[in-house]
Coordinates of C-alpha atoms in Angstrom, one line a residue:
X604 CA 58.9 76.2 -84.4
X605 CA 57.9 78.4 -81.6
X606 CA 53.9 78.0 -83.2
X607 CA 53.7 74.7 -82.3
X608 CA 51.5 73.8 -79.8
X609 CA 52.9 71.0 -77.8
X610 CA 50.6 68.8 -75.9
X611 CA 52.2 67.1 -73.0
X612 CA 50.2 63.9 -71.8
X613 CA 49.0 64.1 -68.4
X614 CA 47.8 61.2 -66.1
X615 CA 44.7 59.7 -66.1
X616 CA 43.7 58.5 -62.8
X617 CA 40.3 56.2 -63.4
X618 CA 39.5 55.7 -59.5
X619 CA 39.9 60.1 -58.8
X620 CA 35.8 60.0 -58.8
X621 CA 35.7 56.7 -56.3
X622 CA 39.0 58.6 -54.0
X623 CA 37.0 61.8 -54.0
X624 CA 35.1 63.0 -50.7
X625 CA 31.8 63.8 -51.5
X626 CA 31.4 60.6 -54.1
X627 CA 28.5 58.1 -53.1
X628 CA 31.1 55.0 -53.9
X629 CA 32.1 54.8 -51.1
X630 CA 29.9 56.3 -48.5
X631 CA 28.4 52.8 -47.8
X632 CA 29.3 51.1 -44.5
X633 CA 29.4 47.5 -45.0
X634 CA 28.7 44.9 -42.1
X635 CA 30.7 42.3 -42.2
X636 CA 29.5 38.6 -41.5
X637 CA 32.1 36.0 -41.2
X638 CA 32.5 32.4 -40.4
X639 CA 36.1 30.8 -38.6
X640 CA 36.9 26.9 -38.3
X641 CA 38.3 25.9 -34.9
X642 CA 39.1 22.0 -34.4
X643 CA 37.1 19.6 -36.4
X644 CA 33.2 20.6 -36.6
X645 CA 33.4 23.8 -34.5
X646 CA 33.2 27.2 -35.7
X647 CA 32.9 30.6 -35.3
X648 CA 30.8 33.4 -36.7
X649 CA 32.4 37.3 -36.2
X650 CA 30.6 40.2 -37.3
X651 CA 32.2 43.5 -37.5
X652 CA 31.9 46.9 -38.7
X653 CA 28.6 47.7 -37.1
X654 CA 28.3 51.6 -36.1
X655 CA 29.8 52.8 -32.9
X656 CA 26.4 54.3 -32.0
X657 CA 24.9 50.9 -31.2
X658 CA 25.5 49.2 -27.9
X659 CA 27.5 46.3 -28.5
X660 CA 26.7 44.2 -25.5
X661 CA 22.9 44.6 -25.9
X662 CA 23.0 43.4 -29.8
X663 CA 24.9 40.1 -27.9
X664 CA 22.8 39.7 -25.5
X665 CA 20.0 39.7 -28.0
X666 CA 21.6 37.1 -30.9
X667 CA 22.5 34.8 -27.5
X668 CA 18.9 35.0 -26.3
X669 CA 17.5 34.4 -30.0
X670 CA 19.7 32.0 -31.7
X671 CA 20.9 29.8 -28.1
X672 CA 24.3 30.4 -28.6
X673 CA 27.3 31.8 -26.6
X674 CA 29.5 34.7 -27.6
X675 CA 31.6 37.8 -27.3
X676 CA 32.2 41.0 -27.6
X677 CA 36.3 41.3 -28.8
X678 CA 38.1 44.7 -28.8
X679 CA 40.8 44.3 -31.9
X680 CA 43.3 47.2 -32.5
X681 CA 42.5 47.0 -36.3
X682 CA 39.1 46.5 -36.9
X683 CA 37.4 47.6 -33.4
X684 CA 34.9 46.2 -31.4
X685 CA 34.2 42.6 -32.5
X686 CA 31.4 40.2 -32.0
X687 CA 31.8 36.6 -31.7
X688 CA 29.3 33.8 -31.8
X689 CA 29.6 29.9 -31.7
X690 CA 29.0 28.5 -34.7
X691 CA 27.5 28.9 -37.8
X692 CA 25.1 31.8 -37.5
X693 CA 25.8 33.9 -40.4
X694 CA 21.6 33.2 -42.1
X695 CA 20.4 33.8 -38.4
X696 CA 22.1 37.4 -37.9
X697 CA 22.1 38.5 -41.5
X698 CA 18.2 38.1 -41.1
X699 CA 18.2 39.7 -37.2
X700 CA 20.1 42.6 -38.5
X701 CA 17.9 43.1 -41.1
X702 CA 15.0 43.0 -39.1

């Protein structure tokens, strides 16, 4: 009996490549564009996780100037430094920040 080779099963983890350092999965930085509903017809567009490089303020002075809309930048504990816009806006920035 001591011949035997015994193989133990061992854990299979399928997301160790996506958890790993140095994997391209998830490297990307994704900006988020989002719309809120206030009261009735009013809404509100945030967009969030742009880099920390970029001055904030200037970008909202910008989409104001472009799109003739008020806004705001919002310092949240979770997510960081917030923008806010009234309305619906998400087409209009998606296609400024591409730009």
């Amino acid at each position: 009996m001591s011949d035997l080779d015994v193989q133990v099963p061992t854990a299979f983890d399928p997301f160790a490549d996506a958890n790993a350092e140095d994997s391209g999965a998830g490297a990307k930085e994704y900006v988020h564009i989002r719309v809120q509903q206030r009261n009735g017809r009013k809404s509100l567009t945030t967009v969030q996780g742009l880099k920390k490089e970029f001055s904030y303020n200037k970008i909202l002075k910008d989409l104001k100037k472009e799109f003739c809309c008020n806004g705001t930048v919002v310092q949240d504990p979770e997510l960081g430094q917030v923008i806010q816009l009234q309305g619906d806006q998400r087409k209009n920035v998606s296609t400024f920040l591409v730009q």
